[in-house]
Structure formats: structure tokens, C-alpha cells
XYZ file of C-alpha atoms in Angstrom:
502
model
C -23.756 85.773 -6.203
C -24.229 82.916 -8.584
C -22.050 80.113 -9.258
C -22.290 81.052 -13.743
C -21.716 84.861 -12.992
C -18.428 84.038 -10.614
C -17.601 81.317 -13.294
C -18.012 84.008 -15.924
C -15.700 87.056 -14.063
C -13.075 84.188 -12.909
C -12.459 82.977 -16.514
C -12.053 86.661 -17.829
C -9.642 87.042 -14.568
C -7.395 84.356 -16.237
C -7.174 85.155 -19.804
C -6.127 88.329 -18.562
C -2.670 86.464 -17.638
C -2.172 84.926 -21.547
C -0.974 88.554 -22.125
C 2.326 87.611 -20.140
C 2.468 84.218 -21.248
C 2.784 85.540 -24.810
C 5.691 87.460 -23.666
C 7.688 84.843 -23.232
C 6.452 82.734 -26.227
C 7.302 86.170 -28.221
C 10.920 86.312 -26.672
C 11.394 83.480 -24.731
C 15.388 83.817 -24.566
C 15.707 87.386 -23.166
C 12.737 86.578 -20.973
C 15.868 83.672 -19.542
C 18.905 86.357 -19.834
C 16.842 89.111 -17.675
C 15.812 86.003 -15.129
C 19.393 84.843 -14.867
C 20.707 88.850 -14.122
C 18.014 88.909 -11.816
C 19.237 85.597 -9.806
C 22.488 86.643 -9.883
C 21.831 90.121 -8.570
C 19.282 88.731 -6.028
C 21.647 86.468 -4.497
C 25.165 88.197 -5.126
C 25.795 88.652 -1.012
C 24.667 85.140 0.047
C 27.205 83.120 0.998
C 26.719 80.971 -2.109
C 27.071 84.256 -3.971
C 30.119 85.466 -2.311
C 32.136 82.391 -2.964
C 31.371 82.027 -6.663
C 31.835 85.669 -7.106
C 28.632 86.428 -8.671
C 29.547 90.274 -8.502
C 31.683 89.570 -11.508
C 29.105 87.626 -13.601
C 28.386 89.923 -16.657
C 26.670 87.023 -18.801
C 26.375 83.714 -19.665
C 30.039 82.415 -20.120
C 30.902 83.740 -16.659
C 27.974 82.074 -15.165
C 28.908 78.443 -16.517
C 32.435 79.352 -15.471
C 32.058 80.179 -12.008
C 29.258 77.672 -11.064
C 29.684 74.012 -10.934
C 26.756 71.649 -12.107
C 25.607 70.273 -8.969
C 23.519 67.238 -7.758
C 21.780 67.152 -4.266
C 24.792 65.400 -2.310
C 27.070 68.499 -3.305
C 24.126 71.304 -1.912
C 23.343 68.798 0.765
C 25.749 70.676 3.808
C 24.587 73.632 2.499
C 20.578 73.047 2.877
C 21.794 70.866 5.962
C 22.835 74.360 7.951
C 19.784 75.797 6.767
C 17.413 73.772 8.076
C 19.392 74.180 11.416
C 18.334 78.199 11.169
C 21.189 79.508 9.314
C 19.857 82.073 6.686
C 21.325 83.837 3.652
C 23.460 80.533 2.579
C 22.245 80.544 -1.172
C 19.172 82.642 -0.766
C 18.734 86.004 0.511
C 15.189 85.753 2.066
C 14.318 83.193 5.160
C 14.384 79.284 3.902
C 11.335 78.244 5.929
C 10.159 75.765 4.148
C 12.070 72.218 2.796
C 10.049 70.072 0.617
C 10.590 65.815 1.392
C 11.175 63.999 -1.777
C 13.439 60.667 -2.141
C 15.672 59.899 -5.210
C 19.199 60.686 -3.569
C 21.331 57.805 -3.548
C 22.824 58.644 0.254
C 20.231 58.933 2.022
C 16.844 58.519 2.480
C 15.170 61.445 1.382
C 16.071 64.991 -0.167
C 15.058 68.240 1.358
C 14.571 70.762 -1.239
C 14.567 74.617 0.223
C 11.128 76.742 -1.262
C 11.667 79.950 -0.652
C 8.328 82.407 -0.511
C 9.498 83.686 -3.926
C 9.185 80.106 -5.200
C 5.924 79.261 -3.660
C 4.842 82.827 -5.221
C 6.479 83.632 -8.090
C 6.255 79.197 -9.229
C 4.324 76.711 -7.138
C 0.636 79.553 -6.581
C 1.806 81.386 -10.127
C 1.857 77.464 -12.348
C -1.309 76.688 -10.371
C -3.222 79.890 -11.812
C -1.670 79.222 -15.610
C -3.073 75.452 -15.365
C -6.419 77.142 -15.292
C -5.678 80.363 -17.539
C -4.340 77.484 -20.141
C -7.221 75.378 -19.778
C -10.127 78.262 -20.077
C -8.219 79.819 -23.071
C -8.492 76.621 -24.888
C -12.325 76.108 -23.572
C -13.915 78.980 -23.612
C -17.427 77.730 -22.452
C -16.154 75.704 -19.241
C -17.869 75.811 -16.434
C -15.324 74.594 -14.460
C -15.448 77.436 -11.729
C -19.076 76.825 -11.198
C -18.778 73.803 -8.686
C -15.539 73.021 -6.552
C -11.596 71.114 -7.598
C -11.123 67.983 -5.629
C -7.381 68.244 -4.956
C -5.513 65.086 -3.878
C -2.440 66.057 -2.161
C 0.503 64.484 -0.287
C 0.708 64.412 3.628
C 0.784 66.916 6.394
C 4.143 69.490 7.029
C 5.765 68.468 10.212
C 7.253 71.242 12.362
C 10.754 71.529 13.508
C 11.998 73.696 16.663
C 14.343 75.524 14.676
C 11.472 76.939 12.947
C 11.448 75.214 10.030
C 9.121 72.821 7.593
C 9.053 70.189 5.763
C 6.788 67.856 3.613
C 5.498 67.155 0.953
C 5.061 69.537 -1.943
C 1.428 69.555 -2.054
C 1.288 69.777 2.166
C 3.708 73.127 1.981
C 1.604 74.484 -1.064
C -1.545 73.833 1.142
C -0.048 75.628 3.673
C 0.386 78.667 1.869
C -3.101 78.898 -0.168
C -4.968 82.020 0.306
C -7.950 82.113 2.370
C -10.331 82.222 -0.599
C -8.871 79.288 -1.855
C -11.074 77.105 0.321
C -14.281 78.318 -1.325
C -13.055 77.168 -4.564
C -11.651 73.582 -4.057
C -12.258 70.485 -1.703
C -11.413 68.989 0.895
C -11.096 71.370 3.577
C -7.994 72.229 4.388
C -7.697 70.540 7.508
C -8.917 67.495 5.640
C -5.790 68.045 2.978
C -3.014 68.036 5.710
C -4.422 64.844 7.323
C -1.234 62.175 7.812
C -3.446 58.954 7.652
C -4.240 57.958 4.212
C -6.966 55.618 4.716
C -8.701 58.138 6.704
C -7.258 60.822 4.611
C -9.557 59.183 1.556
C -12.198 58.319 3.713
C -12.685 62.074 5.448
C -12.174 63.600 1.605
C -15.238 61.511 0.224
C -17.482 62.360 2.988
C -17.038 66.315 2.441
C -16.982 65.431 -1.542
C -19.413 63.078 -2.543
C -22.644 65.620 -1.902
C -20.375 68.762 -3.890
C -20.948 69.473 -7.406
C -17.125 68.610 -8.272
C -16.042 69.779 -11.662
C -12.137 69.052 -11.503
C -9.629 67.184 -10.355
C -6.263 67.631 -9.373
C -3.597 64.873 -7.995
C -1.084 62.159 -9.174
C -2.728 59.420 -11.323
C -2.086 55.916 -9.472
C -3.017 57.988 -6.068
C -6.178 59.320 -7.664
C -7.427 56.474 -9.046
C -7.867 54.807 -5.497
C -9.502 57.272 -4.581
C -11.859 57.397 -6.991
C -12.088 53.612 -7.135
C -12.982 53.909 -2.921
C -15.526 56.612 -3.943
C -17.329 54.008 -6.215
C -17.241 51.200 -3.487
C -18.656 53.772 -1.323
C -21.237 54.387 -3.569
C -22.792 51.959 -5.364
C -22.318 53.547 -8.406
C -21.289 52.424 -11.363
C -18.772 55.594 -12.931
C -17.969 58.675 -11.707
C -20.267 60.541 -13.644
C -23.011 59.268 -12.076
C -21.191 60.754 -8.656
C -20.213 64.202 -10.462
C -22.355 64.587 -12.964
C -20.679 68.215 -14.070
C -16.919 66.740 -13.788
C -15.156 68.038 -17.185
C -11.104 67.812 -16.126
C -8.298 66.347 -14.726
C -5.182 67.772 -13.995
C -2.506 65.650 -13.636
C 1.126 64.784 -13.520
C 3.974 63.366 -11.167
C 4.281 60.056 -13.668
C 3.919 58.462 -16.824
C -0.500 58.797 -17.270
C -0.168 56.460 -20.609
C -0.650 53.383 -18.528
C -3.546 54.511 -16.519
C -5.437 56.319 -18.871
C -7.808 53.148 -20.196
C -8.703 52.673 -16.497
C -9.638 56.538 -16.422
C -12.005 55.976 -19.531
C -13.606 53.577 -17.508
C -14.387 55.527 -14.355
C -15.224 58.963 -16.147
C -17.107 57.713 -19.938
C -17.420 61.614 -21.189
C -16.536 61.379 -24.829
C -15.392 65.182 -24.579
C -13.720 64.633 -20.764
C -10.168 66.951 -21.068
C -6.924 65.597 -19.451
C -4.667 68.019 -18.741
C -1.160 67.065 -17.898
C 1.542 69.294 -16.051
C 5.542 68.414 -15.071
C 6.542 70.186 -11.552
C 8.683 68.761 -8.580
C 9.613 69.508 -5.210
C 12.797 71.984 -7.256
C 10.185 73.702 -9.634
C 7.383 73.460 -11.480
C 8.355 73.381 -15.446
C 5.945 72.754 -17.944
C 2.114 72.876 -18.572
C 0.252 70.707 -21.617
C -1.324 74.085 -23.249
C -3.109 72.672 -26.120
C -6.345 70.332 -25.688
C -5.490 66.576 -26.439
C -1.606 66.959 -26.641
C 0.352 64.747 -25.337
C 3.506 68.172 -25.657
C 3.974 70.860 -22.720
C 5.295 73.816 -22.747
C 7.907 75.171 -21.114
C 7.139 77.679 -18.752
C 9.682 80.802 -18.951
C 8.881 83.055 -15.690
C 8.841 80.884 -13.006
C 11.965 82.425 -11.673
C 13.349 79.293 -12.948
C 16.976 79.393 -15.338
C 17.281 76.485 -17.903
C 19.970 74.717 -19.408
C 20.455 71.498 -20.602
C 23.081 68.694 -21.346
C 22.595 66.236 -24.489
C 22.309 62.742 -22.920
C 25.154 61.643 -25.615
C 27.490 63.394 -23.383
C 26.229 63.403 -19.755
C 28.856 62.647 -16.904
C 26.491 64.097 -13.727
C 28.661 66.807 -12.439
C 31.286 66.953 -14.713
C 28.594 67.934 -18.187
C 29.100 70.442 -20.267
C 25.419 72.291 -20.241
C 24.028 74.730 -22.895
C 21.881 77.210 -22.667
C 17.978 77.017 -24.119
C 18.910 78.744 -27.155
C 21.032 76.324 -28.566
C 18.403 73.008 -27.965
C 17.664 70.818 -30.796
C 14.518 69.293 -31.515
C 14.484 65.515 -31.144
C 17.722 64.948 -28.894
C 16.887 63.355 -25.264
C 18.791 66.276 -22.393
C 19.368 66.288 -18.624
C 17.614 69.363 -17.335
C 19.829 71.811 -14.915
C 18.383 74.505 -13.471
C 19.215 77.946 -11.287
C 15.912 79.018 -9.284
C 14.450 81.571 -7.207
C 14.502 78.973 -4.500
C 18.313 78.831 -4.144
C 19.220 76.222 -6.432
C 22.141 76.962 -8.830
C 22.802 74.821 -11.921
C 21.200 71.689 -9.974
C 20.918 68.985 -11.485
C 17.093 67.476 -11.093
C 17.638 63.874 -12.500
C 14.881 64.478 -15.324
C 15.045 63.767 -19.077
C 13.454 65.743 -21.802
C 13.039 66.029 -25.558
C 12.108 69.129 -27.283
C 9.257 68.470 -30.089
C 9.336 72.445 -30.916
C 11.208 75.108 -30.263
C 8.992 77.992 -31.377
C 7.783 77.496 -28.845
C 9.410 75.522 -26.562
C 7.609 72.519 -25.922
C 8.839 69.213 -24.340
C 8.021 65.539 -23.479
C 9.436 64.272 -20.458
C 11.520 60.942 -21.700
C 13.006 59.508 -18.011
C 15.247 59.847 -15.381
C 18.924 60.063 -15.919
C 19.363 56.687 -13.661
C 17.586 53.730 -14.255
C 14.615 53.953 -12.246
C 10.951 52.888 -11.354
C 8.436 55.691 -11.308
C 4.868 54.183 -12.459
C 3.818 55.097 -9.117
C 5.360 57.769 -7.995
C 7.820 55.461 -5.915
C 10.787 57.153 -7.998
C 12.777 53.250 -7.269
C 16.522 53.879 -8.802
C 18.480 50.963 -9.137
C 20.835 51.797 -6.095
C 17.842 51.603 -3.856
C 17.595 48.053 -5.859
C 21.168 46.771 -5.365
C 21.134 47.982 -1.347
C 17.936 45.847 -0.633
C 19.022 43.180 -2.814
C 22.534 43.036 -0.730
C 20.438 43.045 2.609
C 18.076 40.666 1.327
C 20.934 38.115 0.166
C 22.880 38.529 3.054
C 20.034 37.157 5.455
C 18.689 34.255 3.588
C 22.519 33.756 2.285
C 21.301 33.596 -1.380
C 23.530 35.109 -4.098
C 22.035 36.736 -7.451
C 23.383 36.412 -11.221
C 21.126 38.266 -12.877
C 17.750 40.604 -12.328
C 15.721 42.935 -13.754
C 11.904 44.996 -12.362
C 9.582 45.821 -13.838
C 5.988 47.115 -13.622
C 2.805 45.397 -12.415
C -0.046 48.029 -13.781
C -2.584 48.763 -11.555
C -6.265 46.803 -13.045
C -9.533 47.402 -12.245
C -9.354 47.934 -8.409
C -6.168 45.995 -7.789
C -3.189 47.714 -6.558
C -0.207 48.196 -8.829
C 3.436 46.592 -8.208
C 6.712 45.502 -8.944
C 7.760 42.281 -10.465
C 11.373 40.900 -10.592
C 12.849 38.681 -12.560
C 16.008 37.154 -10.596
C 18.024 34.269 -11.818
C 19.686 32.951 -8.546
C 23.043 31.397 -8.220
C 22.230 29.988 -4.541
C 18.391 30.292 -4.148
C 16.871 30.745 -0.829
C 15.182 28.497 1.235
C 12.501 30.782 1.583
C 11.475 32.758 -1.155
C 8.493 34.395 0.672
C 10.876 35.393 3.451
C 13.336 37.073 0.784
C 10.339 38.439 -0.730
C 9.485 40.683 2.784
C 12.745 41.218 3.626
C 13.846 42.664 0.046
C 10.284 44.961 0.725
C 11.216 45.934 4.074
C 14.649 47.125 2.554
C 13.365 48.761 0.184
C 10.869 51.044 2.343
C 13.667 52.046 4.564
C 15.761 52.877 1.742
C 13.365 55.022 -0.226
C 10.592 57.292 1.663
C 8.607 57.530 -1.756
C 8.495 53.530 -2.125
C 7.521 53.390 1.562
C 4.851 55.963 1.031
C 2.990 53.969 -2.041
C 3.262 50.531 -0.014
C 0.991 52.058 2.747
C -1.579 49.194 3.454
C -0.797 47.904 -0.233
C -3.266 50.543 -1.310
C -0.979 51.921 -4.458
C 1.760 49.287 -4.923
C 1.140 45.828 -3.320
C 4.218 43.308 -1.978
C 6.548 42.251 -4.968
C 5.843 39.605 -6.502
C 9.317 37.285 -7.821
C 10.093 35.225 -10.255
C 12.802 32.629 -10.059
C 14.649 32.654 -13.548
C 15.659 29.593 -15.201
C 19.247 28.668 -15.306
C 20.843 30.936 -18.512
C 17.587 32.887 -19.315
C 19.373 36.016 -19.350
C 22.364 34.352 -21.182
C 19.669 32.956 -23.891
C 17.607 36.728 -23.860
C 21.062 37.639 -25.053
C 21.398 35.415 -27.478
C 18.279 35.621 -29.056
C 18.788 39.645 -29.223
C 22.494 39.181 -30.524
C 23.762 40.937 -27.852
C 26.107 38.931 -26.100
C 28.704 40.519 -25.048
C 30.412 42.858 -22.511
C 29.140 45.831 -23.762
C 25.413 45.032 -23.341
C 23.817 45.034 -20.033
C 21.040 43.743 -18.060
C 18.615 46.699 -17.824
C 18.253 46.590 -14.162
C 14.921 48.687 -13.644
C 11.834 49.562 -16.212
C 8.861 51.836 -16.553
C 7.338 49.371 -18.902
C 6.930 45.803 -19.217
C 8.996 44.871 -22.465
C 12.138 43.831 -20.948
C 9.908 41.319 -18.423
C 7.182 39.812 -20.837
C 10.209 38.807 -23.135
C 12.250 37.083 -20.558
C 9.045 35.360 -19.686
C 8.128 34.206 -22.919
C 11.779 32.454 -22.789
């Protein structure tokens, strides 16, 4: 059979699912009532279920009233027991499967439960609409006529009580079927590899020869890779690799700072970026229009929305809304009740809505200060713990600091620079330096992962403030006072290229 024909009956395959898409898009808030009855009925003789009486929930009012918003430390015993075999705690069908992700402020790393209705019915469901978005919006692609090079995260590790976890992309993996493998590359064996440098290395040797059409993976992640594959080479671009390449498919963090480096590898005047916003709780959204920077929000994921204006967010104690009452313009905390046993959790994300008809977002932050150029997901507790540890060793003490990003350039790893105005300095700054690093790997599994071998975020790199610069930043912004604060962590560079100018 030949590679155009299967291209041909694939792409009529996926339009066939833009039928149900404009379903929701038609009646996107009864599409949410029906999923929330359906939760609620699913789960009403869990354990979770039996304690918040969900037998008695009739509609929305009683669902706000007898669930609490909840973060990951108040689930945490919960997921805890279930990793430890208990079943039917907040889901009725067998929790195998616990996705790793850091962010949590008490410990090192959150395990998320995916139920085999979230895999399904989300994770294998957003992965088919990516396409059935992309070929409705291209109708002469001939994308499915070579192979997707997926970049994913590392291997699942087993557990005696019969139980998984890993990284998203590793549990996904997992659970691709068969046929999957004659569609993308690497292998699969090859995808679950641990090692990253041999990870890369074993995924260009079964790629470089393929006729690779797509990619699929986090930006600063990718762009190694592709950087590795043009060492490797000799070559000059990536097109000269893959001639046929026509997409990526990306999300996981902000692509705006990347995306001049991606001209550079792939020069294809009419190359498509296609961006998507999932995590280990969900996947959410999917950019459905070519060249939009917008996504829309997907509606039957088996994933329940609501949302709390930023004005008036106090974590737990918010007062959430449902998506029918959403404004266009104002920033919201995103809760959300899934198929995978989450109820009104909140995931630490910040949206705004540019349309409502139909929904469509941009992701605006975290609901913490935070670093996540990289995909390190740094909050500023991680920052204050290392800094403490670091301090305490080299008995320095710190007035004032702020991070932020060192963009990845050419081939050069990315990073993080701080700013720190000391009031007892250190003898030895490059001894603070490793030990604030060291601290800050143990603290936070994602920063540990993207400081492998330096090859996505290299050692920090700190710069002893002047005496009053943060005093005089003040000053010159008229915002003395004890009302405005330092802002402690950054996804852009504003904050440090002005205190450096002073």
C-alpha cells in the first residue's frame, strides 16, 4: 500500500472526528453539565464519593457546595494509599498508573493518578484531535506519508504493588496501540530509554535515514536534539536532513523565546507550528487555527472546568465559577474535576479567555511565581529552600534577589541568572554557586531533570548586586514602599536587564 493512498484514507479518518468537535463548539455548556452528571454518577460509591455525598448532587450549586477546591497536598493521602494498592478511593476503576511531575511545595515531586479512562477518553483522544485539527486546516498535507519524530520524557518505573509511574509521555508510550509504531519514530523501546544522552543519540540513528514529516516534543528539549542531529550531520538546517518536514507540535512552555532559533534550523517559509496546553492532570487546549497564537478549549476530555478570577484567588479558600460565566480579557486560576479522579483540583495554571464563542484561551502563568522557560517549573519556594541551604553553609546572608532567564542561543544551553544583593557575601561565590544548584536539584525533580549534563539548562550563573540597587530600582520606578515587592522569579528578562543597567 502506498505511503499517498494511506496518507489520503488517514486524513479522511480524522475529519471524520470535526463532526464531534462541532458539538461542543455548538453547545459547549451542556456538553460540561452532562460531563459533570456523568463524574458524579461515575464516582458516587468511591470513597471520595461517599464522603461528599455525591448521591445528593442534583446540579451545579450542590457540587461547589459539597466539594472543596483542592491543591495536591490536600489529595496527597488520598493518591498516597493508592499507590500502596488501595482502589476505589476517588475513582471507581484500578489507578495503575501515577504520572511524576514537580511543582508541590512539600515535597519533591507530585504523583498524579491516570486512570485508563483518562489515557482513553484525554491523553490517546487530544493526540488524534492535534492531527484532525491540523489536516482540517491543511487539507493537502502529506504529513501521514513519512513518520512523527516524538520526543518524550523518560522510562515508567515499576513498583511491587503493581503500580507506575513516570513521566507523562513514558505512561502515554506505554499505552500506544500496536500500529502506532508504524506511524511515528523512535521505536518504542528507543522512547522509554532512561539515559538522555543515549536517549538522543539511539533516536538519531533510527531517524536520520526516515522521511520525517513531524515533530512532536517540548521546545528547549527538542531543540537539542535537533541541534545534536546537525552536529551529527554536517548539515547545515534541518531541511536538508528532512527534506518533507512540514510541522511541529509543541507545548509544555512559553515557544515565544525559542521560536527565532526554530526559523533557523527549519527555513520553510510555509513551516506550521502547532501549539497544544496538556499536563500530567489533563490535557486542555489545542491551537486550531493555522498561525494563532489562541487555543481552544477542548470540551470532552472527561475534563469539568471552572475557574477563579485572579483578582480574588486565595488557593483553597476561592470562590470558582463555572465556564459559562467567563469573561473575555480577565487572567483565572483553572480548577478542574476529571475522569482521572481529580475533583475541583487546583492545577496552578493561569489563563485568559480571548473568545468565548468559542472558547479559546492563552495560557498567562502560574499562580506562584515561578520559572518555566525550560520546563524546570522553578517556584520561588524551591528558591528560598536552596537559598537558606546555600547561606547556611558559606554563612552568607541575602537582602535582596531576583532570577531570571538565560535563553538558550545557537547551540548553548539555556539557564538561570540571579541577581542577589548580599548583606554578608561569601568567601566563595563559586562554592555558593554549586551548592545553591545542588539544592535546587534535590528540591525540584523537573530542575534536576533539565540540568542533566548541562544539556538544557547549564549551572547558574550570579551576579553580586551593588549595595542599594534594589533600593535605587525602586526609586527610579516610584515604588518605594511596603506594598511593592521584589519579584522573586521571571519568565522573561525585564526585571534583570533593568537592574543591570543600574
Amino acid at each position: 500500500m502506498s505511503f499517498p493512498f494511506i496518507n489520503s484514507i488517514i486524513s479522511w479518518f480524522l475529519k471524520k472526528r470535526k463532526h464531534q468537535v462541532e458539538l461542543f463548539l455548538k453547545y459547549p455548556i451542556d456538553v460540561q453539565d452532562e460531563l459533570l452528571q456523568k463524574l458524579i454518577q461515575t464516582a458516587k460509591s468511591t470513597e471520595f464519593g461517599k464522603a461528599h455525598h455525591f448521591s445528593s448532587i442534583k446540579k451545579y450549586a450542590d457540587f461547589t457546595k459539597n466539594i472543596p477546591i483542592q491543591q495536591y497536598e490536600s489529595i496527597e493521602p488520598l493518591i498516597e494509599r493508592c499507590r500502596k494498592g488501595e482502589q476505589n478511593l476517588f475513582w471507581p476503576t484500578p489507578i495503575r498508573w501515577f504520572a511524576k511531575s514537580s511543582g508541590t511545595t512539600n515535597a519533591k515531586s507530585k504523583f498524579i493518578p491516570v486512570s485508563d479512562q483518562a489515557i482513553e477518553d484525554c491523553h490517546l483522544k487530544a493526540g488524534k484531535d492535534m492531527l484532525c485539527l491540523y489536516v482540517s486546516n491543511n487539507e493537502n498535507t502529506n504529513m501521514f506519508a513519512g513518520k512523527a519524530l516524538k520526543l518524550g520524557g523518560s522510562t515508567a518505573i515499576y513498583e511491587n504493588n503493581n503500580s507506575y509511574f513516570g513521566d507523562l509521555s513514558a505512561i502515554l508510550t506505554e499505552n500506544l496501540p500496536f500500529w502506532a509504531d508504524f506511524s511515528s519514530a523512535p521505536s518504542q523501546e528507543v522512547s522509554l530509554m532512561n539515559e538522555w544522552e543515549a536517549k538522543i543519540e539511539a533516536i538519531i540513528d533510527e531517524t536520520i535515514d526516515e522521511n520525517i514529516t513531524s515533530l512532536f516534543g517540548v521546545p528547549s528539549w527538542m531543540l537539542v536534539l535537533l541541534n545534536r542531529v546537525l552536529e551529527k550531520t554536517g548539515k547545515d538546517n534541518i531541511l536538508e536532513v528532512w527534506p518533507n518536514l512540514e510541522v511541529y507540535f509543541h507545548g509544555g512552555v512559553n515557544f515565544n523565546p525559542y521560536r527565532e532559533q526554530y526559523k533557523k534550523l527549519i527555513p520553510k517559509k510555509n513551516f506550521k507550528y502547532y501549539e497544544s496546553y496538556n499536563a500530567s492532570e489533563g490535557f486542555f487546549a489545542i491551537q486550531d487555527i493555522n498561525n494563532s497564537d489562541e487555543l481552544l478549549l477542548m470540551l470532552d476530555y472527561g475534563i469539568f472546568y471552572e475557574f477563579i478570577p485572579m483578582s480574588q484567588y486565595d488557593g483553597e479558600n476561592s470562590i470558582a465559577i463555572p465556564l459559562s460565566e467567563v469573561e473575555i480579557g480577565i487572567n483565572y486560576a483553572v480548577v478542574i474535576t476529571t475522569n482521572g479522579g481529580l475533583w475541583r483540583y487546583l492545577i496552578g495554571d493561569t489563563v485568559r479567555f480571548t473568545n468565548t464563542n468559542p472558547y479559546r484561551i492563552k495560557i498567562t502563568g502560574r499562580t506562584k511565581h515561578h520559572i518555566n522557560v525550560f520546563g524546570e517549573e522553578l517556584i520561588i519556594e524551591n528558591a528560598e529552600d536552596a537559598l537558606k541551604i546555600a547561606c547556611k553553609k558559606t554563612k552568607a546572608t541575602i537582602k535582596d534577589y531576583t532570577v531570571g532567564p538565560i535563553f538558550m542561543a545557537d547551540k548553548k544551553s539555556g539557564g538561570h541568572q540571579w541577581i542577589i544583593e548580599f548583606n554578608e557575601k561569601p568567601e566563595d561565590i563559586t562554592l555558593f554557586t554549586k551548592l545553591l544548584d545542588s539544592s535546587l536539584q534535590e528540591i525540584n525533580s523537573d530542575y534536576e531533570a533539565k540540568r542533566y549534563h548541562n544539556m538544557t539548562l547549564a549551572m547558574p550563573k550570579i551576579h553580586i548586586a551593588r549595595e542599594n540597587l534594589f533600593y535605587d530600582w525602586f526609586t527610579k520606578k516610584g515604588k518605594l514602599g511596603g506594598q511593592h515587592k521584589v519579584p522573586r522569579l521571571s519568565n522573561s528578562r525585564n526585571f534583570i536587564e533593568e537592574l543591570l543597567e543600574l
